[in-house]
Amino acid sequence: MSNDTMTTPAVKSQNTKAKIIGEHILEIVSDSGEGAQKCGQSFASISAKMGNGVWTVEIIPAEIQPPARTREGASGIRVRVGSKKITNMGNEADLLVAFNEQVPYSRIVQNAYREGTVMLLESKWATHSSEEVKEKYASAVEDFKRQGIDVREIPMEVECLKLVKNPRKGKNMWVLGMLSHVYQRDLSRAEEQVRYVFKKKKDEVIEANLGLLRAGYQWASDHLDLIYEIPVLPTEEKLVVMNGNEAIGMGVLAAGIEVVSMYPITPATSASHYLADVLDRAGGVVHQAEDEIAAIGFAIGASYAGKTAITITSGPGIALKTEFIGLAAMAEVPLVIVDVQRGGPSTGLPTKVEQGDLLAVLYGQPGDSPKVVLAASTIEECFQFIVLARKLAETFRIPVFVLTDANLATGQQPFPRPKAEKDWFSPPIDQSPWKEGVKPFDWNMETGLSRRPIPGQAGGIYTLTGLAHDENGIVSYNPDNNQKTSELRSKKLATIKKTLNPPVIHGEESGDLLIVSWGSTLGAIEEAVDQAIALDAKVSTLHLRFLSPMEPGLKEIFKRFKKVLAIEINYSDDAKAPYVDEENRRYSQLAWILRAQTLVDIDSFSNVKGQPLQPKIILAKIKEELNIK
Amino acid sequence: MFGLKLDMACEIPDKYYSLEDYEKAEPRWCPGCGDHSVLTNIQKLCREKQLDPAKTVFVSGIGCSSRFPHYMKTYGFHGLHGRAFPVASGIKFRRPDLDVFVITGDGDCCSIGAGAWVHAIRYNINMTVMLFNNEIYGLTKNQTSPTSRVGTKSNTSPRGSILPPINPLQTTLGVANVSFVAQTVDWNPAHLYATLNAAHEHKGFSFVHIVQRCPVFQPDLVDEFTSGKDAFHLIKNENGIVLDEKAEKTFKNSVEHDHTDINAARHLAEHENGKFYLGLLYQNKEAQCYDDYGAHNLGFTAEQKMSVLNEELDKRAI
């Protein structure tokens, strides 16, 4: 078949020179099931293995098979790749691969593209048998051009048909080949990646996909004048690359956890998929419970019996687990709970990012229910915080939350290979014989800490109860006892706080504006702040990892700045909205806590659009706050 | 030579557990409540089997009967309303060395905990389960239970309840992988003990339905039970729960029943014509035990765990 089947031939020049760039953002969008994500993840892995910095964000529709060629059904991935470490998804994409002309619209409403963005668009719709499809295609192409998008029509399916009967399966690998040439990826690494992706498939499937990969690569070489080179900075450091949910799974391995008790919920489930595959070999078991409540109950039972246990869920699951979380706090059962946050309230935005569970996690239980809350801000921290959480849970006999979100869950980023320490895998508690006479709640009156006996330890026999109880675990309605034991449970947080260092400020130690944040917004905020600092703005940022207890010294830090602004992805009232005034304004969640803890008049800036914050939005806010034009 | 080896002859247990070794606080149940009788028989069972109190765990939910663990000098877990099963399952999952008992009531099991109950039957984890069914909420003071008979007057159905009750035996026998279902009454100690003993002997989820009276809120039931002696039929099978002659004589009626026949068991569970069949309704010794899977990879060393982590990290190395 010759090039004359193409509606608009992609420009080709034999002498195309590689354009050297520091970084690029590319997106691949398709109908659900066409494999855009697999293509993008593979591209990211190849790039990371070549030594580039990488960050990925998945674009996931809520349905498994939404109608084809619809704007809301768009499924895909964004890959930001650069010479240096990449910490967030960035602003508008530089290059887009679209499998049809409708799916880009779902991203246009999110301001994902700019003038000059290159669109590599499947051209088969131009010659489709349906007049309606043809018309829609032609008008969309016109529309894209009007918006300044550099549209290149690509005969993806036509080319794939030369090799396979059903191009719907495999077109993504042809695209991977094309992108591998555009970005000068190592073809041998790309082939290695294809073999890895299809490792569970038959040889002929692998060969077919390798063929498509090579054909896409060759086609781009013959027909496309786009070649980018993203230089690699040499590094001695050993790196690993994975997404946030896999990092949680590896954290579970690293923490020596034996029982993972879960119920399927988006976007947390893939952590358990990974563990279901691997934990068996590491001396643990994944239990898929009948519901969210049973999942945590099972984990608490296992922990009570001396087995390290974790439950992994998302916001709606946290709501259901509330009563058991209170029991774990009251009866002092160590437990790690992971909340991969999604948009709420209720079922909300199941596949989209939000940081909306902070207050629910902190204050969701009736009565006072002290617990530790950690928030991971990078993929690496998804790993490290599981190990840390397990230690804190055991040492302080307390439930420990690790908050991540939908952005971290599916985002891939390389990070230094963790060096496993033997201590991470030690058994949960000292299982030497229980000393006769030592009580099951032998509280240290200053710290609130106590050792716990587990079944099997003679002398430690007690009945755990969620009722108020004394140091013997005996039910007690004594007024002074309830006051005292409430204090003891609370004191554990004050004790932990004494072990923490003040958080490190990114930027100057004082100035006009301090941005306070937590979770996955770290990279975007620091990038925006660095850009503002380059414009001479006196702005710094402080990113919190401990949300209960809070890291120390915050009030003192806040006082050194003229203004403190919390930026996060959860709802807050706009201060200028009708009827909103100083007394009734509802702040973003971190701002509420910080205002209460420090009595500093902290402002908040947040939105709930279901996507990660772009650095440019944060930069615009900084400029507005500091009157920078 | 026949007989014990010399060194075996001296192997007397270091510690003989007497009844007192299982007795903790004075129970606070009402006088005349059948819970006392179950507690006594369980303590007797523990002594007869010489269960190590440190390796025995009583798990309960919330309700009158769920206070039970507080009265046992063993490990105990008095948790949340309706949630004894997930907790007990988690405890036993990777601790094959523990003996786990679950105490639940008709509200705890058949109402708020119904979802967990159904799945616990299916998991078939090795534990002895006692459902104390007095057909009323006692601890919260006289509300209708899902097992209350039609017409039961309570604080929540002052004109009499209208919905037909759940039959816990039928429900249990309707769940996949069910492995042991028995029924007994709190006022016949010999039968109660024999039933609990058989349940404890069974490997799997041994479900014992204990028909009870609430002397405070179901006084009418007391009359019905005592005057209705004809209603109770003893299930007889030489491979099932066997009573001694004296105990057998306390029953006017009996029936031969094959407890491996689930359809026959379901028929007996129907309480047709108001008849109660006491004894072993169903047993399947071959049912899959989920805790066998749970405990299939115990005791990994730190080195083994670390080597898997390193392998996994290597797979993602750049």
PDB file of N, CA and C in Angstrom, chain A residues 342-393:
ATOM      1  N   ARG A 342      -9.752   9.237  46.485  1.00  0.00           N
ATOM      2  CA  ARG A 342     -10.382   9.560  45.208  1.00  0.00           C
ATOM      3  C   ARG A 342     -11.380  10.680  45.469  1.00  0.00           C
ATOM      4  N   GLY A 343     -12.050  11.144  44.408  1.00  0.00           N
ATOM      5  CA  GLY A 343     -12.986  12.247  44.574  1.00  0.00           C
ATOM      6  C   GLY A 343     -14.207  11.844  45.371  1.00  0.00           C
ATOM      7  N   GLY A 344     -14.632  12.665  46.327  1.00  0.00           N
ATOM      8  CA  GLY A 344     -15.819  12.407  47.136  1.00  0.00           C
ATOM      9  C   GLY A 344     -16.696  13.635  47.143  1.00  0.00           C
ATOM     10  N   PRO A 345     -17.758  13.695  47.913  1.00  0.00           N
ATOM     11  CA  PRO A 345     -18.218  12.659  48.854  1.00  0.00           C
ATOM     12  C   PRO A 345     -18.946  11.538  48.116  1.00  0.00           C
ATOM     13  N   SER A 346     -19.423  10.571  48.886  1.00  0.00           N
ATOM     14  CA  SER A 346     -20.143   9.423  48.335  1.00  0.00           C
ATOM     15  C   SER A 346     -19.282   8.740  47.269  1.00  0.00           C
ATOM     16  N   THR A 347     -19.889   8.225  46.227  1.00  0.00           N
ATOM     17  CA  THR A 347     -19.111   7.510  45.222  1.00  0.00           C
ATOM     18  C   THR A 347     -18.232   8.482  44.427  1.00  0.00           C
ATOM     19  N   GLY A 348     -18.682   9.731  44.316  1.00  0.00           N
ATOM     20  CA  GLY A 348     -17.842  10.813  43.801  1.00  0.00           C
ATOM     21  C   GLY A 348     -17.205  10.538  42.451  1.00  0.00           C
ATOM     22  N   LEU A 349     -15.901  10.742  42.397  1.00  0.00           N
ATOM     23  CA  LEU A 349     -15.109  10.510  41.186  1.00  0.00           C
ATOM     24  C   LEU A 349     -14.178   9.326  41.449  1.00  0.00           C
ATOM     25  N   PRO A 350     -14.628   8.120  41.117  1.00  0.00           N
ATOM     26  CA  PRO A 350     -13.870   6.932  41.563  1.00  0.00           C
ATOM     27  C   PRO A 350     -12.445   6.845  41.027  1.00  0.00           C
ATOM     28  N   THR A 351     -12.212   7.363  39.821  1.00  0.00           N
ATOM     29  CA  THR A 351     -10.882   7.171  39.235  1.00  0.00           C
ATOM     30  C   THR A 351     -10.025   8.428  39.314  1.00  0.00           C
ATOM     31  N   LYS A 352     -10.574   9.482  39.932  1.00  0.00           N
ATOM     32  CA  LYS A 352      -9.867  10.772  39.888  1.00  0.00           C
ATOM     33  C   LYS A 352      -9.286  11.160  41.248  1.00  0.00           C
ATOM     34  N   VAL A 353      -8.315  12.039  41.168  1.00  0.00           N
ATOM     35  CA  VAL A 353      -7.582  12.423  42.378  1.00  0.00           C
ATOM     36  C   VAL A 353      -8.348  13.448  43.225  1.00  0.00           C
ATOM     37  N   GLU A 354      -8.251  13.296  44.532  1.00  0.00           N
ATOM     38  CA  GLU A 354      -8.694  14.323  45.476  1.00  0.00           C
ATOM     39  C   GLU A 354      -7.971  14.066  46.800  1.00  0.00           C
ATOM     40  N   GLN A 355      -7.825  15.134  47.577  1.00  0.00           N
ATOM     41  CA  GLN A 355      -7.244  14.986  48.916  1.00  0.00           C
ATOM     42  C   GLN A 355      -8.338  15.293  49.925  1.00  0.00           C
ATOM     43  N   GLY A 356      -9.448  14.605  49.769  1.00  0.00           N
ATOM     44  CA  GLY A 356     -10.649  14.974  50.513  1.00  0.00           C
ATOM     45  C   GLY A 356     -10.913  14.159  51.758  1.00  0.00           C
ATOM     46  N   ASP A 357     -10.027  13.223  52.103  1.00  0.00           N
ATOM     47  CA  ASP A 357     -10.325  12.333  53.232  1.00  0.00           C
ATOM     48  C   ASP A 357      -9.608  12.732  54.517  1.00  0.00           C
ATOM     49  N   LEU A 358      -8.856  13.811  54.475  1.00  0.00           N
ATOM     50  CA  LEU A 358      -8.015  14.148  55.628  1.00  0.00           C
ATOM     51  C   LEU A 358      -8.820  14.302  56.918  1.00  0.00           C
ATOM     52  N   LEU A 359      -9.873  15.114  56.855  1.00  0.00           N
ATOM     53  CA  LEU A 359     -10.646  15.342  58.087  1.00  0.00           C
ATOM     54  C   LEU A 359     -11.406  14.092  58.501  1.00  0.00           C
ATOM     55  N   ALA A 360     -11.912  13.349  57.515  1.00  0.00           N
ATOM     56  CA  ALA A 360     -12.636  12.111  57.833  1.00  0.00           C
ATOM     57  C   ALA A 360     -11.716  11.127  58.549  1.00  0.00           C
ATOM     58  N   VAL A 361     -10.503  11.029  58.068  1.00  0.00           N
ATOM     59  CA  VAL A 361      -9.539  10.108  58.669  1.00  0.00           C
ATOM     60  C   VAL A 361      -9.166  10.572  60.087  1.00  0.00           C
ATOM     61  N   LEU A 362      -8.995  11.869  60.237  1.00  0.00           N
ATOM     62  CA  LEU A 362      -8.588  12.399  61.544  1.00  0.00           C
ATOM     63  C   LEU A 362      -9.713  12.351  62.569  1.00  0.00           C
ATOM     64  N   TYR A 363     -10.918  12.676  62.122  1.00  0.00           N
ATOM     65  CA  TYR A 363     -11.995  12.881  63.102  1.00  0.00           C
ATOM     66  C   TYR A 363     -13.226  12.018  62.825  1.00  0.00           C
ATOM     67  N   GLY A 364     -13.092  10.995  62.011  1.00  0.00           N
ATOM     68  CA  GLY A 364     -14.260  10.219  61.591  1.00  0.00           C
ATOM     69  C   GLY A 364     -14.969   9.426  62.669  1.00  0.00           C
ATOM     70  N   GLN A 365     -14.301   9.163  63.797  1.00  0.00           N
ATOM     71  CA  GLN A 365     -14.918   8.293  64.798  1.00  0.00           C
ATOM     72  C   GLN A 365     -15.658   9.098  65.867  1.00  0.00           C
ATOM     73  N   PRO A 366     -16.739   8.505  66.398  1.00  0.00           N
ATOM     74  CA  PRO A 366     -17.369   9.122  67.567  1.00  0.00           C
ATOM     75  C   PRO A 366     -16.387   9.078  68.741  1.00  0.00           C
ATOM     76  N   GLY A 367     -16.397  10.086  69.572  1.00  0.00           N
ATOM     77  CA  GLY A 367     -15.470  10.123  70.706  1.00  0.00           C
ATOM     78  C   GLY A 367     -14.074  10.476  70.223  1.00  0.00           C
ATOM     79  N   ASP A 368     -13.131  10.490  71.154  1.00  0.00           N
ATOM     80  CA  ASP A 368     -11.759  10.821  70.768  1.00  0.00           C
ATOM     81  C   ASP A 368     -11.038   9.549  70.377  1.00  0.00           C
ATOM     82  N   SER A 369     -10.474   9.570  69.189  1.00  0.00           N
ATOM     83  CA  SER A 369      -9.884   8.349  68.642  1.00  0.00           C
ATOM     84  C   SER A 369      -8.519   8.666  68.041  1.00  0.00           C
ATOM     85  N   PRO A 370      -7.498   8.801  68.899  1.00  0.00           N
ATOM     86  CA  PRO A 370      -6.189   9.235  68.395  1.00  0.00           C
ATOM     87  C   PRO A 370      -5.564   8.187  67.479  1.00  0.00           C
ATOM     88  N   LYS A 371      -4.997   8.677  66.390  1.00  0.00           N
ATOM     89  CA  LYS A 371      -4.297   7.794  65.473  1.00  0.00           C
ATOM     90  C   LYS A 371      -3.234   8.596  64.758  1.00  0.00           C
ATOM     91  N   VAL A 372      -2.293   7.866  64.134  1.00  0.00           N
ATOM     92  CA  VAL A 372      -1.231   8.518  63.392  1.00  0.00           C
ATOM     93  C   VAL A 372      -1.673   8.617  61.931  1.00  0.00           C
ATOM     94  N   VAL A 373      -1.418   9.768  61.305  1.00  0.00           N
ATOM     95  CA  VAL A 373      -1.739   9.928  59.886  1.00  0.00           C
ATOM     96  C   VAL A 373      -0.498  10.421  59.144  1.00  0.00           C
ATOM     97  N   LEU A 374      -0.053   9.620  58.181  1.00  0.00           N
ATOM     98  CA  LEU A 374       1.072   9.994  57.327  1.00  0.00           C
ATOM     99  C   LEU A 374       0.542  10.235  55.923  1.00  0.00           C
ATOM    100  N   ALA A 375       1.156  11.141  55.191  1.00  0.00           N
ATOM    101  CA  ALA A 375       0.737  11.360  53.804  1.00  0.00           C
ATOM    102  C   ALA A 375       1.949  11.256  52.890  1.00  0.00           C
ATOM    103  N   ALA A 376       1.889  10.337  51.946  1.00  0.00           N
ATOM    104  CA  ALA A 376       2.983  10.172  50.988  1.00  0.00           C
ATOM    105  C   ALA A 376       2.878  11.252  49.924  1.00  0.00           C
ATOM    106  N   SER A 377       4.010  11.837  49.569  1.00  0.00           N
ATOM    107  CA  SER A 377       3.977  12.873  48.535  1.00  0.00           C
ATOM    108  C   SER A 377       4.677  12.439  47.253  1.00  0.00           C
ATOM    109  N   THR A 378       5.325  11.282  47.292  1.00  0.00           N
ATOM    110  CA  THR A 378       5.989  10.758  46.087  1.00  0.00           C
ATOM    111  C   THR A 378       5.767   9.242  46.038  1.00  0.00           C
ATOM    112  N   ILE A 379       6.111   8.662  44.904  1.00  0.00           N
ATOM    113  CA  ILE A 379       6.008   7.201  44.783  1.00  0.00           C
ATOM    114  C   ILE A 379       6.945   6.545  45.806  1.00  0.00           C
ATOM    115  N   GLU A 380       8.122   7.127  45.946  1.00  0.00           N
ATOM    116  CA  GLU A 380       9.096   6.580  46.900  1.00  0.00           C
ATOM    117  C   GLU A 380       8.519   6.560  48.318  1.00  0.00           C
ATOM    118  N   GLU A 381       7.817   7.627  48.676  1.00  0.00           N
ATOM    119  CA  GLU A 381       7.229   7.672  50.027  1.00  0.00           C
ATOM    120  C   GLU A 381       6.087   6.663  50.187  1.00  0.00           C
ATOM    121  N   CYS A 382       5.405   6.325  49.085  1.00  0.00           N
ATOM    122  CA  CYS A 382       4.391   5.260  49.174  1.00  0.00           C
ATOM    123  C   CYS A 382       5.045   3.997  49.714  1.00  0.00           C
ATOM    124  N   PHE A 383       6.251   3.748  49.281  1.00  0.00           N
ATOM    125  CA  PHE A 383       7.014   2.580  49.744  1.00  0.00           C
ATOM    126  C   PHE A 383       7.477   2.782  51.192  1.00  0.00           C
ATOM    127  N   GLN A 384       8.207   3.865  51.400  1.00  0.00           N
ATOM    128  CA  GLN A 384       8.852   4.077  52.709  1.00  0.00           C
ATOM    129  C   GLN A 384       7.840   4.191  53.846  1.00  0.00           C
ATOM    130  N   PHE A 385       6.691   4.825  53.571  1.00  0.00           N
ATOM    131  CA  PHE A 385       5.747   5.093  54.659  1.00  0.00           C
ATOM    132  C   PHE A 385       5.024   3.839  55.148  1.00  0.00           C
ATOM    133  N   ILE A 386       4.957   2.803  54.295  1.00  0.00           N
ATOM    134  CA  ILE A 386       4.355   1.558  54.781  1.00  0.00           C
ATOM    135  C   ILE A 386       5.278   0.938  55.836  1.00  0.00           C
ATOM    136  N   VAL A 387       6.581   0.976  55.550  1.00  0.00           N
ATOM    137  CA  VAL A 387       7.563   0.443  56.503  1.00  0.00           C
ATOM    138  C   VAL A 387       7.507   1.246  57.806  1.00  0.00           C
ATOM    139  N   LEU A 388       7.470   2.568  57.658  1.00  0.00           N
ATOM    140  CA  LEU A 388       7.415   3.452  58.826  1.00  0.00           C
ATOM    141  C   LEU A 388       6.110   3.234  59.608  1.00  0.00           C
ATOM    142  N   ALA A 389       4.997   3.138  58.867  1.00  0.00           N
ATOM    143  CA  ALA A 389       3.685   3.003  59.512  1.00  0.00           C
ATOM    144  C   ALA A 389       3.623   1.747  60.364  1.00  0.00           C
ATOM    145  N   ARG A 390       4.180   0.668  59.818  1.00  0.00           N
ATOM    146  CA  ARG A 390       4.144  -0.586  60.562  1.00  0.00           C
ATOM    147  C   ARG A 390       4.912  -0.460  61.887  1.00  0.00           C
ATOM    148  N   LYS A 391       6.074   0.201  61.827  1.00  0.00           N
ATOM    149  CA  LYS A 391       6.880   0.387  63.047  1.00  0.00           C
ATOM    150  C   LYS A 391       6.138   1.249  64.069  1.00  0.00           C
ATOM    151  N   LEU A 392       5.542   2.335  63.564  1.00  0.00           N
ATOM    152  CA  LEU A 392       4.828   3.235  64.481  1.00  0.00           C
ATOM    153  C   LEU A 392       3.638   2.511  65.109  1.00  0.00           C
ATOM    154  N   ALA A 393       2.912   1.745  64.291  1.00  0.00           N
ATOM    155  CA  ALA A 393       1.732   1.033  64.789  1.00  0.00           C
ATOM    156  C   ALA A 393       2.114   0.087  65.913  1.00  0.00           C
TER     157      ALA A 393
END
